[in-house]
mmCIF file of C-alpha atoms in Angstrom:
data_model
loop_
_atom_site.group_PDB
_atom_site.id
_atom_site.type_symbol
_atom_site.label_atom_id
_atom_site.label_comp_id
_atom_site.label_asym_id
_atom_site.label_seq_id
_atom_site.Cartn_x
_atom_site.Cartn_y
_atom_site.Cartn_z
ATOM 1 C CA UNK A 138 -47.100 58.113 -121.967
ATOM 2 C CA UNK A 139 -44.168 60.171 -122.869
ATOM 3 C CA UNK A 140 -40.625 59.427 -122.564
ATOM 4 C CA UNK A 141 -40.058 62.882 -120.283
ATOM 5 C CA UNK A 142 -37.859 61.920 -117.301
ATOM 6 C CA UNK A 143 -39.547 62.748 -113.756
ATOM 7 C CA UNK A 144 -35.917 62.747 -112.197
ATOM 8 C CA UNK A 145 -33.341 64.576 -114.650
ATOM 9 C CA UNK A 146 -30.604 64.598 -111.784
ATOM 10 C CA UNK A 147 -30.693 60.769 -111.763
ATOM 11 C CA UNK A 148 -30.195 60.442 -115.400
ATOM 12 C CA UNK A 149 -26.735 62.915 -115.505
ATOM 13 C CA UNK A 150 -25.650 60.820 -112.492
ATOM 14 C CA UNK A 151 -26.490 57.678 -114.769
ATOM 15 C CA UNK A 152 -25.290 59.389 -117.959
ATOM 16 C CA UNK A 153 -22.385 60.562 -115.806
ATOM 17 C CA UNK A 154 -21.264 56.969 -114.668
ATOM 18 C CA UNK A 155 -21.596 55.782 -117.772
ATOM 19 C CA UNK A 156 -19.350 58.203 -119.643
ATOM 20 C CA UNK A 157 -16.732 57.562 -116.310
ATOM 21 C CA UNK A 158 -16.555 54.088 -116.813
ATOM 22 C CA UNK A 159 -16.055 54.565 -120.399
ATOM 23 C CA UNK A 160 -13.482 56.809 -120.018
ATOM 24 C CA UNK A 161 -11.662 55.577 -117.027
ATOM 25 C CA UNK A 162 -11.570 51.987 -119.029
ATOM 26 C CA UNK A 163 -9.686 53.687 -121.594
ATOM 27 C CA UNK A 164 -6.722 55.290 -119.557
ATOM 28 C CA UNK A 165 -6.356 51.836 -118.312
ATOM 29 C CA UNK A 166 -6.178 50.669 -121.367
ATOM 30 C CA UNK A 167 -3.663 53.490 -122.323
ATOM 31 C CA UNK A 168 -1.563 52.299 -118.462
ATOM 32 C CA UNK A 169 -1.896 49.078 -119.082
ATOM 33 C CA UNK A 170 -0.308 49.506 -122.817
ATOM 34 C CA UNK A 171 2.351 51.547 -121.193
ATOM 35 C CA UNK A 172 3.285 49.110 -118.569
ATOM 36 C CA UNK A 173 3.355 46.317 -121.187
ATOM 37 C CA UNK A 174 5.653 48.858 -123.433
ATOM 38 C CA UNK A 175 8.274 49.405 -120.318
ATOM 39 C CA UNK A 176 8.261 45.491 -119.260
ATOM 40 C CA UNK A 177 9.195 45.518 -123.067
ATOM 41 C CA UNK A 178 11.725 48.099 -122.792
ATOM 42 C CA UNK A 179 13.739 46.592 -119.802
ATOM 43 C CA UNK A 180 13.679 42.858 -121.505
ATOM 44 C CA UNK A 181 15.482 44.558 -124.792
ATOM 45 C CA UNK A 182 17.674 46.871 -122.626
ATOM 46 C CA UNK A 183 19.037 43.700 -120.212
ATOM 47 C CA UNK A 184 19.148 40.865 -123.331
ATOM 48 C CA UNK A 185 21.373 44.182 -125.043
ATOM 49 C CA UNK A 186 23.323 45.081 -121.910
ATOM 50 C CA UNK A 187 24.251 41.241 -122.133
ATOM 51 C CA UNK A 188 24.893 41.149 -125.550
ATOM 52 C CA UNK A 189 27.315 43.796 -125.609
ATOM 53 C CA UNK A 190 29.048 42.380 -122.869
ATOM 54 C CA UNK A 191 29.149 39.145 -124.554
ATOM 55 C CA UNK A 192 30.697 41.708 -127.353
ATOM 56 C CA UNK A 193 33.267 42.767 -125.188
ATOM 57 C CA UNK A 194 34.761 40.011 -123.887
ATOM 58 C CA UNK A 195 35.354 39.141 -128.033
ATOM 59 C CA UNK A 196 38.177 39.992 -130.188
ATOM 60 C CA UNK A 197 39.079 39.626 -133.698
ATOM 61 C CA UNK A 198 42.214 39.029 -133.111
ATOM 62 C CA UNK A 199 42.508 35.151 -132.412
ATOM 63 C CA UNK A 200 45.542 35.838 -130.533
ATOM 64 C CA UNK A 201 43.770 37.658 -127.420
ATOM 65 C CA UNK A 202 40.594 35.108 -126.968
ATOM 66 C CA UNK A 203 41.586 33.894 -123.699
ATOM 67 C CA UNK A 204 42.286 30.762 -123.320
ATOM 68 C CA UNK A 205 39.610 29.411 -121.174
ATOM 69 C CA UNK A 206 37.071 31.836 -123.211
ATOM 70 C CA UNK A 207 34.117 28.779 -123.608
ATOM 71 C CA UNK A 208 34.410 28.404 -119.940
ATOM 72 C CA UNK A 209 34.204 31.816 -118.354
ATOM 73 C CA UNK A 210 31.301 32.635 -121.092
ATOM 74 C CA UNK A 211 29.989 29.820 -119.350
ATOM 75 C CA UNK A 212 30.753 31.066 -116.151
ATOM 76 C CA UNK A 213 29.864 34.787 -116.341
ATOM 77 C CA UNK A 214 27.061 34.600 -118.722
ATOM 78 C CA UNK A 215 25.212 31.021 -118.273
ATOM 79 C CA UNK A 216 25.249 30.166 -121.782
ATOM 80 C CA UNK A 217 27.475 27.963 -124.260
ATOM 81 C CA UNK A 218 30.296 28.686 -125.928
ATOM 82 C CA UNK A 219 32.321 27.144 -128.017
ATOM 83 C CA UNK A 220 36.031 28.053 -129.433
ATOM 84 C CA UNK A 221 37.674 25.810 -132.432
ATOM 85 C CA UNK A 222 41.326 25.628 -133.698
ATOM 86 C CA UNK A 223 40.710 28.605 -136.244
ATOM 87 C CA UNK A 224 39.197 31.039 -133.730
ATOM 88 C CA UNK A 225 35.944 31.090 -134.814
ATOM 89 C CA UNK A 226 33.485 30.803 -131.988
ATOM 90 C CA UNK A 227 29.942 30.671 -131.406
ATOM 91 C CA UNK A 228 27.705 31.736 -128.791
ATOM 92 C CA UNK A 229 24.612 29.423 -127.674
ATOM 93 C CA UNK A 230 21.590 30.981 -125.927
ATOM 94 C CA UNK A 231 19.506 28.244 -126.142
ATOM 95 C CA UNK A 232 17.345 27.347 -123.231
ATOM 96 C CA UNK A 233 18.783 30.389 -121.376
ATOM 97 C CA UNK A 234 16.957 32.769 -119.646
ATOM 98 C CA UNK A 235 18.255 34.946 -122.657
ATOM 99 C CA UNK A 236 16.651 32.489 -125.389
ATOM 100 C CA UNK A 237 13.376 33.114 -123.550
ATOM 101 C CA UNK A 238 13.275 37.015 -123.535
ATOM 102 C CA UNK A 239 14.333 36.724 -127.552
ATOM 103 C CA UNK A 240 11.076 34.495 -128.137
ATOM 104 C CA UNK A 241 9.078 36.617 -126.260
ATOM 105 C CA UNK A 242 10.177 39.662 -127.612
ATOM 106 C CA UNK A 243 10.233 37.999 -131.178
ATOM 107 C CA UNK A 244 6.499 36.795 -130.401
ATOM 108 C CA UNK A 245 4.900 40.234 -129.321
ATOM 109 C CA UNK A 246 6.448 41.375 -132.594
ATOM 110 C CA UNK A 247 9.619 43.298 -130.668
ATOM 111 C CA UNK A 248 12.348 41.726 -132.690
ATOM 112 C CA UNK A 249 12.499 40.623 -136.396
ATOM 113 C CA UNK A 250 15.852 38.055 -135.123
ATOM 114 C CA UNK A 251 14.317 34.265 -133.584
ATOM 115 C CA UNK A 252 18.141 33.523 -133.651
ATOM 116 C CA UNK A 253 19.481 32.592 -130.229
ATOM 117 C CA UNK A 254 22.603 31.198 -131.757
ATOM 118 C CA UNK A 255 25.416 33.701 -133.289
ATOM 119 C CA UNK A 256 28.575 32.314 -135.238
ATOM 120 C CA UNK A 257 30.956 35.102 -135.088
ATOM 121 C CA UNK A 258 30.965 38.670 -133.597
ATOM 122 C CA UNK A 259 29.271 39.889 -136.842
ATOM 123 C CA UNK A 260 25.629 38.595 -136.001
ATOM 124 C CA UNK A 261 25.999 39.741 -132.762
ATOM 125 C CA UNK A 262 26.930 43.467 -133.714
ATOM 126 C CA UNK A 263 23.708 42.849 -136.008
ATOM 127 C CA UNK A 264 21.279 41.974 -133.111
ATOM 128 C CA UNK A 265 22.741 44.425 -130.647
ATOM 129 C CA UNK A 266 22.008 46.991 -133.481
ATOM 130 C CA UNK A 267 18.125 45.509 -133.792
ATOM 131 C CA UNK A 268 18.056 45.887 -130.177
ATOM 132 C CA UNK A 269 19.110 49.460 -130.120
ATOM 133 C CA UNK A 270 16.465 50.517 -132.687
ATOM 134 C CA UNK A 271 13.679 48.483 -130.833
ATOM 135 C CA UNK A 272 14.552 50.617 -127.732
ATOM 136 C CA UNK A 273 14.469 53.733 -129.510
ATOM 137 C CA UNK A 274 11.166 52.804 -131.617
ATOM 138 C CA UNK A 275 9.500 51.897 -128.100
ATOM 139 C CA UNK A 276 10.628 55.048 -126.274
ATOM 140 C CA UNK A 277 8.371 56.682 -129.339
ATOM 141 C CA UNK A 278 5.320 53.814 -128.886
ATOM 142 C CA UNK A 279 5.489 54.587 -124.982
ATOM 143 C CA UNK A 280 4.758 58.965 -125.523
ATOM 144 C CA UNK A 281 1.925 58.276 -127.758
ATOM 145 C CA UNK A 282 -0.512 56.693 -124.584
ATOM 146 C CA UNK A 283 1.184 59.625 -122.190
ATOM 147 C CA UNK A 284 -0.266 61.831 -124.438
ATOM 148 C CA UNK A 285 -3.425 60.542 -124.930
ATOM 149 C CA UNK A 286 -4.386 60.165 -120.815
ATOM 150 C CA UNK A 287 -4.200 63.345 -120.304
ATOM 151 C CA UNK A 288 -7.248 64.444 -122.501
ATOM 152 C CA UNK A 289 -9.275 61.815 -120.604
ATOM 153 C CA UNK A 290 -7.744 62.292 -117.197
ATOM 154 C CA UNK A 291 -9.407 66.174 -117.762
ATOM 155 C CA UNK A 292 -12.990 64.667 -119.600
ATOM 156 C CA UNK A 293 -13.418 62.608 -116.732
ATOM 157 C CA UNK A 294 -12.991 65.748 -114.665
ATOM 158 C CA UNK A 295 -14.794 67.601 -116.397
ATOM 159 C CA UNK A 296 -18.223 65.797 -116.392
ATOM 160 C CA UNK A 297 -17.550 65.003 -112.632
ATOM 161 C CA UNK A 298 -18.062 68.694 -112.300
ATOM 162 C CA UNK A 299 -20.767 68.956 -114.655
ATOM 163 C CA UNK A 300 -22.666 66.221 -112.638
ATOM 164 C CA UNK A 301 -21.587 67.873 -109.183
ATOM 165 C CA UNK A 302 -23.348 71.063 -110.693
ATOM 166 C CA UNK A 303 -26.102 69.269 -111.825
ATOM 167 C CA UNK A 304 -26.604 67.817 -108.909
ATOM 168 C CA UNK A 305 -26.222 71.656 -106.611
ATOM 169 C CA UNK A 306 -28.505 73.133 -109.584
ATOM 170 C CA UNK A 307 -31.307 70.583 -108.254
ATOM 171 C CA UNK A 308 -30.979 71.032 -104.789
ATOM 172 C CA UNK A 309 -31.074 74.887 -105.463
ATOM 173 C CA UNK A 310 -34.271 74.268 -107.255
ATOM 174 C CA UNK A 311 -35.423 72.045 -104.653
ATOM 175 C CA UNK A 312 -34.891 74.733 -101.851
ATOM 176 C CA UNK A 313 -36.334 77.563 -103.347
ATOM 177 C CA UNK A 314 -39.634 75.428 -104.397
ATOM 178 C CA UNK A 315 -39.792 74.295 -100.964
ATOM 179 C CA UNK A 316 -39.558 78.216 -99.420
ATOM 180 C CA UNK A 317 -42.119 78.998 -102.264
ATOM 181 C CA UNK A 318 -44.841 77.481 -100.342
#
């Protein structure tokens, strides 16, 4: 018995379904990298929208730190603060909703800082600097899977047609045996 296939339609449209699922599970591989990428992106761009207003608010010059500075930190921003008789301050994210994002980010690799405590305005110019090159380093990570979809957005296409064709081709053949006899 040989291996010669009575129906050669029915194995492109199996060969063809095969190669789509293929393909199609890697663009969703490629989305579903680029979603993780932008949730990424937007957690680093809010925790460093709050830093730097956390920044703000902070002066070197003991003189201007308001007054009530521990309490409208704690007001404004959620976290601790605390202010002693030198002028030195510290800033305490800990089980904020800011702590969380900097584990999170620290644990999918994001951020090289598992710090959610900062002792003068010096660390915190430090992080907000981490967290500007993470957001420029995944702006880069999130054009490599655009790229890439493309080429299988237009494979997948591409054998569609070729199994459309295959699949006209037959009846063609189909037609004119049947007007042969």
């Amino acid at each position: 018995m040989s291996d010669l296939s009575l129906n050669p339609v029915g194995d492109t449209l199996t060969l063809y379904g095969q190669i789509d699922d293929r393909l199609r599970n890697k663009a969703d591989a490629y989305i579903e990298n680029m979603n993780k990428i932008s949730d990424q992106s937007k957690e680093i761009a809010e925790l460093d929208n709050f830093i730097q207003a956390i920044i703000s608010r902070i002066t070197i010059d003991t003189n201007h730190i308001p007054e009530n500075f521990e309490k409208e930190i704690a007001d404004v921003f959620g976290v601790k603060a605390t202010l002693d008789k030198k002028g030195l301050f510290s800033i305490d994210l800990a089980g904020s909703k800011w702590d969380k994002s900097i584990q999170k980010l620290c644990k999918d690799g994001k951020l090289a800082t598992n710090n959610s405590r900062f002792e003068n305005k010096g660390q915190l110019d430090r992080f907000h600097q981490e967290l500007e090159q993470q957001k420029s380093l995944l702006k880069n990570e999130t054009s490599k899977p655009m790229l890439l979809i493309q080429p299988l957005l237009n494979l997948i296409e591409l054998f569609a047609n070729m199994a459309k064709k295959c699949v006209e081709l037959d009846e063609k053949l189909k037609e004119k045996a049947n007007n042969i006899r």
